[in-house]
Tab-separated table of C-alpha atoms in Angstrom:
chain	number	residue	atom	x	y	z
A	1434	MET	CA	0.716	17.261	15.561
A	1435	LYS	CA	0.093	13.849	17.167
A	1436	PHE	CA	-0.214	10.816	14.926
A	1437	MET	CA	-2.192	7.998	16.472
A	1438	PRO	CA	-1.297	4.331	16.062
A	1439	ARG	CA	-2.470	2.476	12.986
A	1440	PHE	CA	-2.710	-1.210	13.782
A	1441	GLY	CA	-3.112	-2.101	10.059
A	1442	ARG	CA	-5.609	-0.392	7.915
A	1443	LEU	CA	-8.006	-3.288	8.094
A	1444	ALA	CA	-7.983	-3.226	11.904
A	1445	ALA	CA	-8.837	0.472	11.891
A	1446	PHE	CA	-11.710	-0.083	9.474
A	1447	ALA	CA	-13.043	-2.992	11.371
A	1448	ALA	CA	-12.851	-1.143	14.639
A	1449	LEU	CA	-14.948	1.745	13.397
A	1450	LEU	CA	-17.494	-0.554	11.870
A	1451	SER	CA	-17.915	-2.277	15.262
A	1452	PHE	CA	-18.336	1.204	16.636
A	1453	ALA	CA	-20.867	2.338	14.153
A	1454	PHE	CA	10.482	-3.235	-17.423
A	1455	VAL	CA	13.560	-5.635	-16.595
A	1456	ALA	CA	16.395	-3.747	-18.377
A	1457	SER	CA	13.733	-2.190	-20.558
A	1458	PRO	CA	10.009	-1.727	-20.252
A	1459	GLY	CA	8.177	-5.029	-20.124
A	1460	ARG	CA	4.845	-6.028	-21.639
A	1461	ALA	CA	2.242	-3.365	-20.829
A	1462	LEU	CA	-1.118	-4.100	-19.255
A	1463	ASP	CA	-2.699	-4.608	-22.595
A	1464	GLU	CA	-0.704	-4.676	-25.869
A	1465	GLY	CA	-1.103	-1.258	-27.394
A	1466	ALA	CA	-3.072	0.192	-24.440
A	1467	TRP	CA	-0.357	2.644	-23.514
A	1468	SER	CA	0.560	3.638	-27.053
A	1469	SER	CA	-3.096	4.131	-27.970
A	1470	ARG	CA	-3.469	6.756	-25.261
A	1471	SER	CA	-3.359	10.394	-26.370
A	1472	LYS	CA	-0.127	12.369	-26.074
A	1473	GLN	CA	-1.825	14.443	-23.342
A	1474	ASP	CA	-2.803	11.378	-21.372
A	1475	ARG	CA	0.710	9.905	-21.554
A	1476	ALA	CA	2.257	13.216	-20.536
A	1477	LEU	CA	-0.180	13.451	-17.558
A	1478	LEU	CA	0.663	9.976	-16.263
A	1479	GLU	CA	4.405	10.498	-16.748
A	1480	ASP	CA	4.194	13.673	-14.752
A	1481	VAL	CA	2.171	12.161	-11.914
A	1482	GLU	CA	4.444	9.137	-11.690
A	1483	GLN	CA	7.674	11.162	-11.712
A	1484	ARG	CA	6.495	13.654	-9.166
A	1485	THR	CA	5.248	10.939	-6.877
A	1486	PHE	CA	8.578	9.065	-7.233
A	1487	ALA	CA	10.291	12.228	-6.052
A	1488	PHE	CA	8.613	11.808	-2.694
A	1489	PHE	CA	10.729	8.641	-2.042
A	1490	LYS	CA	13.865	10.197	-3.535
A	1491	ASP	CA	13.700	13.345	-1.343
A	1492	SER	CA	12.145	12.045	1.861
A	1493	ALA	CA	14.191	8.946	2.602
A	1494	ASN	CA	17.063	8.748	5.002
A	1495	THR	CA	19.719	7.445	2.574
A	1496	ALA	CA	21.927	6.309	5.425
A	1497	ASN	CA	19.661	3.545	6.659
A	1498	GLY	CA	16.846	3.452	4.082
A	1499	GLN	CA	14.050	4.676	6.368
A	1500	VAL	CA	11.123	6.362	4.564
A	1501	PRO	CA	8.765	8.521	6.578
A	1502	ASP	CA	5.195	7.498	7.266
A	1503	HIS	CA	4.070	11.091	6.656
A	1504	TRP	CA	6.019	13.936	5.128
A	1505	PRO	CA	7.186	16.681	5.433
A	1506	ASP	CA	8.064	16.854	9.070
A	1507	ASP	CA	6.521	19.877	10.665
A	1508	HIS	CA	8.621	19.425	13.813
A	1509	GLY	CA	5.427	19.784	15.857
A	1510	GLY	CA	4.723	16.175	16.788
A	1511	ASP	CA	5.472	12.580	15.990
A	1512	TYR	CA	7.636	11.798	13.024
A	1513	PHE	CA	8.740	8.301	12.167
A	1514	SER	CA	9.508	5.756	9.473
A	1515	SER	CA	6.877	3.282	8.166
A	1516	ILE	CA	8.289	-0.080	7.208
A	1517	ALA	CA	5.542	-0.362	4.581
A	1518	SER	CA	6.745	2.903	3.089
A	1519	VAL	CA	10.222	1.466	2.912
A	1520	GLY	CA	8.851	-1.462	0.863
A	1521	PHE	CA	7.220	0.858	-1.604
A	1522	GLY	CA	10.386	2.963	-1.707
A	1523	LEU	CA	12.566	-0.052	-2.598
A	1524	THR	CA	10.174	-0.664	-5.503
A	1525	ALA	CA	10.170	2.958	-6.554
A	1526	TYR	CA	13.964	3.056	-6.754
A	1527	GLY	CA	13.905	0.318	-9.434
A	1528	ILE	CA	11.201	2.192	-11.361
A	1529	GLY	CA	13.219	5.408	-11.075
A	1530	ALA	CA	16.308	3.692	-12.459
A	1531	GLU	CA	14.347	2.278	-15.439
A	1532	ARG	CA	12.772	5.638	-16.173
A	1533	GLY	CA	16.001	7.568	-15.871
A	1534	TRP	CA	14.896	9.518	-12.832
A	1535	MET	CA	17.969	8.253	-10.917
A	1536	THR	CA	20.856	6.160	-12.049
A	1537	ARG	CA	20.948	2.477	-11.501
A	1538	GLY	CA	24.058	3.119	-9.359
A	1539	GLU	CA	22.126	5.462	-7.090
A	1540	ALA	CA	19.278	2.951	-6.864
A	1541	VAL	CA	21.698	0.216	-5.938
A	1542	LYS	CA	23.326	2.401	-3.254
A	1543	ARG	CA	20.037	3.274	-1.636
A	1544	THR	CA	18.793	-0.284	-1.773
A	1545	LEU	CA	21.994	-1.685	-0.401
A	1546	ALA	CA	21.950	0.720	2.555
A	1547	THR	CA	18.341	-0.265	3.247
A	1548	LEU	CA	18.922	-4.008	3.146
A	1549	ARG	CA	22.069	-3.824	5.177
A	1550	PHE	CA	20.208	-1.944	7.859
A	1551	PHE	CA	17.276	-4.352	8.055
A	1552	HIS	CA	19.547	-7.309	7.886
A	1553	ASP	CA	21.809	-6.127	10.731
A	1554	ALA	CA	19.272	-4.229	12.923
A	1555	PRO	CA	18.617	-5.647	16.432
A	1556	GLN	CA	16.062	-8.353	16.598
A	1557	GLY	CA	14.790	-9.487	20.023
A	1558	GLU	CA	12.208	-9.199	22.750
A	1559	GLN	CA	13.520	-5.937	24.132
A	1560	PRO	CA	11.018	-3.105	23.615
A	1561	ASP	CA	13.430	-0.848	21.724
A	1562	ALA	CA	14.539	-3.462	19.083
A	1563	THR	CA	13.891	-2.983	15.415
A	1564	GLY	CA	12.112	-6.382	15.111
A	1565	TYR	CA	11.622	-9.879	16.390
A	1566	LYS	CA	11.482	-13.299	14.732
A	1567	GLY	CA	12.192	-11.707	11.361
A	1568	PHE	CA	9.275	-9.292	11.563
A	1569	TYR	CA	9.639	-5.537	12.118
A	1570	TYR	CA	7.864	-2.911	14.079
A	1571	HIS	CA	5.319	-0.939	12.170
A	1572	PHE	CA	6.919	2.482	12.941
A	1573	LEU	CA	10.709	3.033	13.420
A	1574	ASP	CA	12.717	6.041	14.443
A	1575	MET	CA	13.955	7.775	11.244
A	1576	GLN	CA	17.562	7.961	12.499
A	1577	SER	CA	18.203	4.927	14.731
A	1578	GLY	CA	15.734	2.643	12.982
A	1579	ARG	CA	14.564	1.213	16.348
A	1580	ARG	CA	10.945	0.903	17.515
A	1581	TYR	CA	9.604	4.411	17.641
A	1582	HIS	CA	9.949	5.739	21.189
A	1583	SER	CA	9.656	2.080	22.408
A	1584	ALA	CA	5.885	2.922	22.437
A	1585	LYS	CA	3.463	0.305	23.494
A	1586	TRP	CA	1.155	1.291	20.595
A	1587	VAL	CA	3.791	0.471	18.004
A	1588	GLU	CA	3.233	-3.191	17.167
A	1589	LEU	CA	5.393	-5.813	15.468
A	1590	SER	CA	3.226	-5.750	12.338
A	1591	THR	CA	2.779	-8.822	10.019
A	1592	ILE	CA	1.098	-6.893	7.247
A	1593	ASP	CA	3.526	-4.003	7.234
A	1594	THR	CA	6.442	-6.466	7.296
A	1595	THR	CA	4.809	-8.037	4.289
A	1596	LEU	CA	4.761	-4.760	2.406
A	1597	LEU	CA	8.368	-4.264	3.298
A	1598	LEU	CA	9.172	-7.744	1.997
A	1599	GLY	CA	7.375	-6.924	-1.257
A	1600	GLY	CA	10.070	-4.330	-1.873
A	1601	VAL	CA	12.825	-6.557	-0.612
A	1602	LEU	CA	11.881	-9.365	-3.031
A	1603	PHE	CA	11.460	-6.912	-5.846
A	1604	ALA	CA	15.039	-5.830	-5.220
A	1605	GLN	CA	16.154	-9.443	-5.176
A	1606	SER	CA	14.771	-10.000	-8.687
A	1607	TYR	CA	15.512	-6.673	-10.193
A	1608	TYR	CA	19.142	-6.322	-9.375
A	1609	ASP	CA	20.339	-9.245	-11.351
A	1610	ARG	CA	23.734	-8.143	-12.632
A	1611	ASP	CA	26.885	-9.951	-11.709
A	1612	THR	CA	28.459	-7.126	-9.661
A	1613	ARG	CA	29.557	-7.127	-6.069
A	1614	ASP	CA	26.878	-4.784	-4.940
A	1615	GLU	CA	23.983	-6.483	-6.819
A	1616	ARG	CA	25.147	-9.864	-5.607
A	1617	GLU	CA	25.043	-8.549	-2.052
A	1618	ILE	CA	21.528	-7.172	-2.587
A	1619	ARG	CA	20.350	-10.588	-3.647
A	1620	ARG	CA	22.067	-12.274	-0.680
A	1621	LEU	CA	20.660	-9.875	1.894
A	1622	ALA	CA	17.203	-10.015	0.411
A	1623	GLU	CA	17.164	-13.788	0.717
A	1624	ALA	CA	18.396	-13.682	4.284
A	1625	ILE	CA	15.863	-11.061	5.357
A	1626	TYR	CA	12.961	-12.997	3.878
A	1627	ALA	CA	14.182	-16.385	5.042
A	1628	ARG	CA	14.450	-15.191	8.647
A	1629	VAL	CA	10.728	-14.299	8.975
A	1630	ASP	CA	9.084	-16.946	11.174
A	1631	TRP	CA	5.538	-17.181	9.863
A	1632	ASN	CA	4.812	-20.188	12.069
A	1633	TRP	CA	5.624	-18.287	15.238
A	1634	ALA	CA	3.244	-15.557	14.047
A	1635	SER	CA	0.479	-18.145	13.786
A	1636	PRO	CA	-0.544	-18.651	17.415
A	1637	ARG	CA	-4.019	-19.716	16.277
A	1638	ALA	CA	-2.760	-21.708	13.260
A	1639	PRO	CA	-3.302	-21.920	10.438
A	1640	ALA	CA	-4.268	-18.195	10.418
A	1641	VAL	CA	-1.541	-15.511	10.806
A	1642	ALA	CA	-1.970	-12.987	13.607
A	1643	MET	CA	-2.121	-9.293	12.848
A	1644	GLY	CA	0.734	-8.379	15.185
A	1645	TRP	CA	2.540	-8.666	18.535
A	1646	THR	CA	4.025	-6.470	21.247
A	1647	PRO	CA	6.487	-7.432	23.937
A	1648	GLU	CA	4.163	-5.777	26.466
A	1649	ALA	CA	0.971	-7.676	25.592
A	1650	GLY	CA	1.829	-10.563	23.341
A	1651	PHE	CA	-0.150	-11.324	20.177
A	1652	ILE	CA	-2.962	-9.116	19.016
A	1653	HIS	CA	-6.258	-11.045	19.393
A	1654	ALA	CA	-7.121	-10.907	15.726
A	1655	ASP	CA	-5.980	-12.889	12.637
A	1656	TRP	CA	-5.805	-12.030	8.986
A	1657	ARG	CA	-8.968	-13.454	7.250
A	1658	GLY	CA	-10.219	-12.548	3.786
A	1659	TYR	CA	-10.960	-10.453	1.944
A	1660	ASN	CA	-8.560	-7.507	2.326
A	1661	GLU	CA	-4.980	-6.398	1.671
A	1662	ALA	CA	-3.347	-9.422	3.328
A	1663	MET	CA	-3.491	-11.661	0.274
A	1664	LEU	CA	0.213	-10.954	-0.273
A	1665	LEU	CA	0.909	-11.803	3.311
A	1666	TYR	CA	-0.308	-15.372	2.859
A	1667	VAL	CA	1.517	-15.766	-0.490
A	1668	LEU	CA	4.809	-14.856	1.211
A	1669	ALA	CA	3.982	-17.076	4.234
A	1670	LEU	CA	3.357	-20.008	1.898
A	1671	GLY	CA	6.453	-19.275	-0.208
A	1672	SER	CA	8.969	-19.075	2.619
A	1673	PRO	CA	12.025	-21.370	2.135
A	1674	THR	CA	12.441	-21.807	5.933
A	1675	HIS	CA	9.269	-21.094	7.911
A	1676	ALA	CA	6.448	-21.748	5.453
A	1677	VAL	CA	2.885	-22.166	6.670
A	1678	GLU	CA	0.803	-25.045	5.413
A	1679	PRO	CA	-1.594	-24.739	2.425
A	1680	ALA	CA	-4.422	-24.915	4.985
A	1681	ALA	CA	-3.618	-21.264	5.790
A	1682	TRP	CA	-4.902	-20.174	2.396
A	1683	SER	CA	-8.076	-22.223	2.942
A	1684	GLU	CA	-8.485	-20.509	6.295
A	1685	TRP	CA	-7.944	-17.141	4.644
A	1686	THR	CA	-10.583	-17.732	1.990
A	1687	ALA	CA	-13.055	-19.396	4.320
A	1688	THR	CA	-14.621	-16.067	5.111
A	1689	TYR	CA	-14.875	-14.903	1.501
A	1690	ASP	CA	-18.615	-15.707	1.261
A	1691	HIS	CA	-19.290	-13.194	3.986
A	1692	THR	CA	-18.025	-10.428	1.713
A	1693	TRP	CA	-19.220	-11.738	-1.717
A	1694	GLY	CA	-22.073	-9.782	-3.083
A	1695	THR	CA	-23.234	-7.015	-5.484
A	1696	PHE	CA	-22.605	-3.407	-4.673
A	1697	GLN	CA	-23.511	-0.489	-7.083
A	1698	GLY	CA	-24.103	-3.067	-9.870
A	1699	GLN	CA	-20.821	-4.965	-9.449
A	1700	GLN	CA	-20.630	-8.511	-8.129
A	1701	HIS	CA	-17.362	-9.064	-6.380
A	1702	LEU	CA	-15.496	-9.879	-3.142
A	1703	GLY	CA	-16.042	-6.801	-1.153
A	1704	PHE	CA	-13.716	-4.716	0.955
A	1705	ALA	CA	-14.834	-1.133	1.368
A	1706	PRO	CA	-11.490	0.821	1.256
A	1707	LEU	CA	-9.830	0.573	-2.140
A	1708	PHE	CA	-6.316	-0.077	-0.706
A	1709	GLY	CA	-7.431	-3.576	0.014
A	1710	HIS	CA	-7.942	-4.091	-3.701
A	1711	GLN	CA	-4.559	-2.525	-4.626
A	1712	TYR	CA	-1.715	-3.487	-2.349
A	1713	SER	CA	-1.176	-7.098	-3.292
A	1714	HIS	CA	-1.467	-6.130	-6.985
A	1715	VAL	CA	1.509	-3.787	-6.739
A	1716	TRP	CA	3.800	-6.812	-6.783
A	1717	ILE	CA	1.730	-9.624	-8.162
A	1718	ASP	CA	0.070	-9.858	-11.581
A	1719	PHE	CA	-3.211	-11.605	-10.879
A	1720	ARG	CA	-4.422	-11.463	-14.420
A	1721	GLY	CA	-5.487	-14.944	-15.592
A	1722	ILE	CA	-4.275	-16.838	-12.494
A	1723	ARG	CA	-6.866	-18.227	-10.142
A	1724	ASP	CA	-7.169	-20.037	-6.832
A	1725	GLU	CA	-9.909	-22.502	-6.060
A	1726	TYR	CA	-12.413	-19.833	-4.929
A	1727	MET	CA	-11.941	-17.627	-8.009
A	1728	ARG	CA	-12.149	-20.742	-10.364
A	1729	ALA	CA	-15.590	-21.451	-8.830
A	1730	HIS	CA	-16.724	-17.929	-9.400
A	1731	ASP	CA	-15.209	-17.637	-12.949
A	1732	LEU	CA	-13.223	-14.664	-11.931
A	1733	ASP	CA	-9.665	-13.571	-11.095
A	1734	TYR	CA	-8.510	-11.076	-8.460
A	1735	PHE	CA	-7.601	-8.465	-11.093
A	1736	GLU	CA	-11.119	-8.458	-12.385
A	1737	ASN	CA	-12.401	-8.336	-8.841
A	1738	SER	CA	-10.415	-5.158	-8.186
A	1739	LYS	CA	-11.711	-3.676	-11.436
A	1740	ARG	CA	-15.235	-4.239	-10.257
A	1741	ALA	CA	-14.522	-2.783	-6.862
A	1742	THR	CA	-13.148	0.302	-8.593
A	1743	LEU	CA	-16.167	0.707	-10.865
A	1744	ALA	CA	-18.456	0.279	-7.841
A	1745	GLN	CA	-16.713	3.053	-5.922
A	1746	ARG	CA	-17.073	5.417	-8.862
A	1747	GLU	CA	-20.754	4.630	-9.079
A	1748	TYR	CA	-21.159	5.293	-5.441
A	1749	ALA	CA	-19.685	8.722	-5.838
A	1750	ILE	CA	-22.015	9.453	-8.780
A	1751	HIS	CA	-25.014	8.502	-6.644
A	1752	ASN	CA	-23.493	10.303	-3.634
A	1753	PRO	CA	-26.049	9.074	-1.064
A	1754	LEU	CA	-24.659	11.301	1.694
A	1755	GLN	CA	-24.759	14.343	-0.550
A	1756	TRP	CA	-21.190	15.519	-0.001
A	1757	LYS	CA	-19.861	18.352	-2.060
A	1758	GLY	CA	-17.724	17.716	-5.121
A	1759	TYR	CA	-18.479	14.061	-5.747
A	1760	GLY	CA	-19.085	12.936	-9.265
A	1761	LYS	CA	-17.960	10.859	-12.196
A	1762	ASP	CA	-14.464	12.338	-12.141
A	1763	VAL	CA	-14.086	13.008	-8.418
A	1764	TRP	CA	-14.201	9.850	-6.453
A	1765	GLY	CA	-12.191	7.433	-4.361
A	1766	LEU	CA	-12.438	6.298	-0.739
A	1767	THR	CA	-9.627	4.594	1.106
A	1768	ALA	CA	-7.568	4.935	4.257
A	1769	CYS	CA	-6.106	8.434	4.419
A	1770	ASN	CA	-5.748	11.598	6.422
A	1771	GLY	CA	-8.799	13.711	7.311
A	1772	PRO	CA	-9.496	17.055	8.912
A	1773	ARG	CA	-10.700	16.140	12.400
A	1774	LYS	CA	-8.321	16.466	15.306
A	1775	ASP	CA	-8.737	14.354	18.367
A	1776	ILE	CA	-10.145	16.407	21.263
A	1777	ARG	CA	-8.437	16.227	24.642
A	1778	ILE	CA	-10.284	15.938	27.914
A	1779	GLY	CA	-11.569	19.308	28.960
A	1780	GLU	CA	-11.451	20.837	25.467
A	1781	ILE	CA	-14.535	22.081	23.675
A	1782	ASP	CA	-15.468	19.665	20.932
A	1783	ARG	CA	-16.397	21.853	18.041
A	1784	TYR	CA	-17.248	18.732	16.024
A	1785	ALA	CA	-19.857	17.359	18.516
A	1786	SER	CA	-23.009	18.902	16.851
A	1787	ASP	CA	-22.132	17.961	13.228
A	1788	PRO	CA	-25.083	16.151	11.636
A	1789	LYS	CA	-22.626	14.087	9.632
A	1790	PRO	CA	-19.379	13.108	11.371
A	1791	PHE	CA	-15.917	14.012	10.133
A	1792	HIS	CA	-12.840	11.913	10.838
A	1793	GLY	CA	-9.083	12.251	11.042
A	1794	TYR	CA	-6.984	9.379	9.738
A	1795	ILE	CA	-9.300	6.361	9.086
A	1796	ALA	CA	-9.961	3.641	6.585
A	1797	ARG	CA	-12.734	5.265	4.506
A	1798	GLY	CA	-14.623	3.132	2.038
A	1799	ALA	CA	-17.917	2.166	0.516
A	1800	GLY	CA	-19.274	-1.293	0.210
A	1801	LEU	CA	-22.041	-3.806	0.699
A	1802	PHE	CA	-21.023	-4.555	4.260
A	1803	GLY	CA	-20.137	-1.169	5.551
A	1804	THR	CA	-19.423	2.439	4.500
A	1805	ILE	CA	-17.270	5.114	6.094
A	1806	ASP	CA	-17.631	8.298	4.136
A	1807	ASP	CA	-17.117	11.763	5.512
A	1808	GLY	CA	-16.641	13.616	2.285
A	1809	THR	CA	-12.914	13.112	2.241
A	1810	ILE	CA	-11.431	11.998	-1.113
A	1811	ALA	CA	-7.944	10.440	-1.369
A	1812	PRO	CA	-6.353	10.836	-4.845
A	1813	THR	CA	-4.471	7.559	-4.304
A	1814	ALA	CA	-7.781	5.634	-4.273
A	1815	ALA	CA	-8.512	6.320	-7.891
A	1816	THR	CA	-4.999	6.883	-9.199
A	1817	SER	CA	-3.684	3.528	-7.815
A	1818	SER	CA	-6.588	1.755	-9.633
A	1819	ILE	CA	-5.352	2.810	-13.003
A	1820	ALA	CA	-4.261	-0.630	-14.067
A	1821	PHE	CA	-7.787	-1.954	-13.340
A	1822	ALA	CA	-9.891	0.733	-14.990
A	1823	PRO	CA	-7.802	3.310	-16.945
A	1824	ASP	CA	-10.826	4.737	-18.801
A	1825	ILE	CA	-12.373	6.059	-15.634
A	1826	VAL	CA	-9.202	6.630	-13.728
A	1827	ILE	CA	-7.340	8.908	-16.172
A	1828	PRO	CA	-10.245	11.497	-16.315
A	1829	ALA	CA	-10.263	11.373	-12.449
A	1830	ILE	CA	-6.512	12.112	-12.292
A	1831	ARG	CA	-6.866	15.034	-14.695
A	1832	ALA	CA	-9.843	16.468	-12.859
A	1833	MET	CA	-8.094	16.307	-9.474
A	1834	ARG	CA	-4.910	17.747	-10.908
A	1835	GLU	CA	-6.703	20.707	-12.367
A	1836	ARG	CA	-9.179	21.172	-9.500
A	1837	ASP	CA	-9.318	24.487	-7.583
A	1838	GLY	CA	-6.304	25.943	-9.403
A	1839	GLY	CA	-4.069	22.991	-8.778
A	1840	VAL	CA	-4.099	23.256	-4.974
A	1841	LEU	CA	-4.138	19.449	-4.688
A	1842	TYR	CA	-1.198	18.882	-7.036
A	1843	THR	CA	2.310	19.788	-6.054
A	1844	ARG	CA	5.987	19.082	-6.548
A	1845	TYR	CA	5.440	15.568	-5.092
A	1846	GLY	CA	2.170	14.808	-6.835
A	1847	PHE	CA	-1.096	14.826	-5.009
A	1848	VAL	CA	-1.454	15.684	-1.378
A	1849	ASP	CA	-2.871	12.883	0.620
A	1850	ALA	CA	-6.562	13.950	0.715
A	1851	PHE	CA	-9.147	16.720	0.430
A	1852	ASN	CA	-12.649	17.458	1.579
A	1853	PRO	CA	-14.710	20.019	-0.259
A	1854	SER	CA	-17.506	19.772	2.333
A	1855	PHE	CA	-15.286	20.850	5.183
A	1856	ASP	CA	-15.192	24.590	5.078
A	1857	TYR	CA	-15.113	25.341	8.784
A	1858	ALA	CA	-12.547	28.070	9.827
A	1859	ASP	CA	-13.018	27.522	13.580
A	1860	ARG	CA	-12.210	23.850	13.912
A	1861	PRO	CA	-8.896	22.420	15.175
A	1862	LEU	CA	-7.343	20.390	12.393
A	1863	ARG	CA	-5.369	17.206	12.616
A	1864	THR	CA	-3.422	18.025	9.387
A	1865	GLY	CA	-3.844	20.284	6.423
A	1866	ARG	CA	-5.580	23.641	5.978
A	1867	VAL	CA	-8.954	25.053	5.016
A	1868	VAL	CA	-8.815	27.047	1.752
A	1869	GLU	CA	-11.660	29.489	1.306
A	1870	GLY	CA	-14.002	28.307	-1.527
A	1871	VAL	CA	-12.225	24.994	-1.730
A	1872	GLY	CA	-12.555	23.209	1.630
A	1873	TRP	CA	-10.080	21.188	3.615
A	1874	VAL	CA	-6.839	20.272	1.776
A	1875	ASP	CA	-4.117	18.178	3.284
A	1876	THR	CA	-0.575	19.428	3.364
A	1877	LEU	CA	1.086	15.992	3.925
A	1878	TYR	CA	1.982	12.956	1.782
A	1879	LEU	CA	1.765	9.431	3.160
A	1880	GLY	CA	4.335	6.888	1.975
A	1881	ILE	CA	1.798	4.054	1.825
A	1882	ASP	CA	-0.406	6.148	-0.463
A	1883	GLN	CA	2.356	7.487	-2.645
A	1884	GLY	CA	3.923	4.009	-3.204
A	1885	PRO	CA	0.951	2.410	-5.045
A	1886	ILE	CA	0.579	5.447	-7.309
A	1887	VAL	CA	4.127	5.008	-8.594
A	1888	ALA	CA	4.009	1.306	-8.955
A	1889	MET	CA	0.515	0.983	-10.420
A	1890	ILE	CA	1.007	3.683	-13.018
A	1891	GLU	CA	4.184	1.830	-14.021
A	1892	ASN	CA	2.367	-1.482	-14.182
A	1893	TYR	CA	-0.263	0.128	-16.372
A	1894	ARG	CA	2.421	1.636	-18.572
A	1895	SER	CA	4.832	-1.320	-18.946
A	1896	GLY	CA	3.981	-4.160	-16.571
A	1897	PHE	CA	7.476	-3.573	-15.115
A	1898	VAL	CA	7.022	-4.473	-11.471
A	1899	TRP	CA	4.819	-7.466	-12.348
A	1900	ASN	CA	7.332	-8.829	-14.809
A	1901	VAL	CA	10.219	-8.445	-12.347
A	1902	MET	CA	8.278	-10.366	-9.714
A	1903	ARG	CA	7.295	-13.153	-12.099
A	1904	LYS	CA	10.961	-14.190	-11.909
A	1905	ASN	CA	10.931	-14.524	-8.151
A	1906	PRO	CA	10.807	-18.183	-7.054
A	1907	HIS	CA	9.320	-17.382	-3.661
A	1908	ILE	CA	6.331	-15.577	-5.210
A	1909	ARG	CA	5.782	-18.401	-7.663
A	1910	ARG	CA	6.071	-21.049	-4.944
A	1911	GLY	CA	3.629	-19.161	-2.646
A	1912	LEU	CA	1.054	-18.812	-5.383
A	1913	ALA	CA	1.377	-22.500	-6.327
A	1914	ARG	CA	0.979	-23.657	-2.691
A	1915	ALA	CA	-2.109	-21.373	-2.398
A	1916	GLY	CA	-3.580	-23.273	-5.381
A	1917	PHE	CA	-3.198	-20.732	-8.077
A	1918	ILE	CA	-2.978	-22.096	-11.617
A	1919	GLY	CA	-3.200	-20.830	-15.212
A	1920	GLY	CA	-1.940	-17.712	-16.904
A	1921	TRP	CA	1.686	-16.862	-16.628
A	1922	LEU	CA	2.158	-19.432	-13.810
A	1923	ALA	CA	1.770	-22.121	-16.549
A	1924	HIS	CA	5.121	-20.986	-18.107
A	1925	ASP	CA	8.635	-21.272	-16.823
A	1926	ALA	CA	9.994	-18.405	-14.899
A	1927	PRO	CA	11.973	-15.806	-16.958
A	1928	GLN	CA	15.681	-16.252	-16.665
A	1929	GLY	CA	17.633	-14.163	-14.254
A	1930	ARG	CA	19.395	-14.303	-10.880
A	1931	THR	CA	16.891	-13.968	-8.114
A	1932	THR	CA	18.316	-15.439	-4.930
A	1933	GLY	CA	21.427	-15.133	-2.888
A	1934	LYS	CA	22.372	-18.797	-3.538
A	1935	GLU	CA	24.952	-18.369	-6.265
């Protein structure tokens, strides 16, 4: 099984369009929202969160902290770590410790091994390094932690480094006890973050480039809104050593008007795949805090994500392409695996005559400015939106868990994706299997899809990750330099050790 490069989920989406609790649970999303849920709903969410957490517990290399991009390994093709998956894993360990799914000592041990590795791993221009200028290669070898196969398609990724840093800074703020190991966690986290040279990664300043390779230099594309890179600019602005200027945020938001509009009855900043409305919210509580653009539109980014979620569900209800299975409780388009396998030169393309195309891994989505929909639903799309719209997400989680005799729901939660319309038995598959009467069902889990499920269910239940990150001075500084005001930013940071400067 060959896994093709993913130069950031936004890049993949744009390319196709051009082609066609701290110490105890914190304040919950809404006071009483969790306790007002039925016993059955609470048990459902507990089960999904715990099973999905087990993905990180069981799949990680505990010696160096690497977390696989996709799992399990079928030993038939490429198998590598994703640095973004590592960031989600670091966050999941803290959640697991709070929930009693692993001891705090075990979480500390795993986190310390991870941070020691990334702190000490080789940084340089050599093609087999782990990173350069504080950034890291998108995919790393699971054992050595170096750039996977020194492959030219594996880029030094600014967005995936950002998602890794989300977990690093979470660890910095969560492990606040005065012990040798937790002091070291804070020190290493500070050093890893401070080393990232955001100015070097801005060859067309003030925008930050998507990536770099030693073979070709910088990717000829920069991060511009609106998409998942909101966190990237917050971290770039908050750096204690290599901070970009506030003009970077203005550059990021300058393209917002191109994606502002009304889709399926919801007026919001558009980005078709739902992951773009979720990733930054894993670590930052955007409720009630606004930058200049959002103040002008009387909105915050949390509400914007809610509207994007409602619009996707409405799209599935209308189901304009008439795919099987779509409806009010089965919906959710985002970047995920899919059934189609790439065809090699000389092979018969059994997909060539399809009236509606199917895809393999791609950034699926539906929006005002572009739709990629091949009938493939990703459970993470709806499930990771639970904090935004629990009244429509919880029924979707239940429907997908119970669908087709539970074939989608396993020991590690939901498989990555499924497609009820794909029932061809004679097609080569990229991943997964075709189940008679059910359609295509994946057999893999993706770390970058599992991570938001764990974190966003926990944020809905307790606000835990958000409350931890409110303590982090780098997050607060980055938000302030981006022009965010109001809400929790108007109050002093909660007390607690958060940096290595002690």
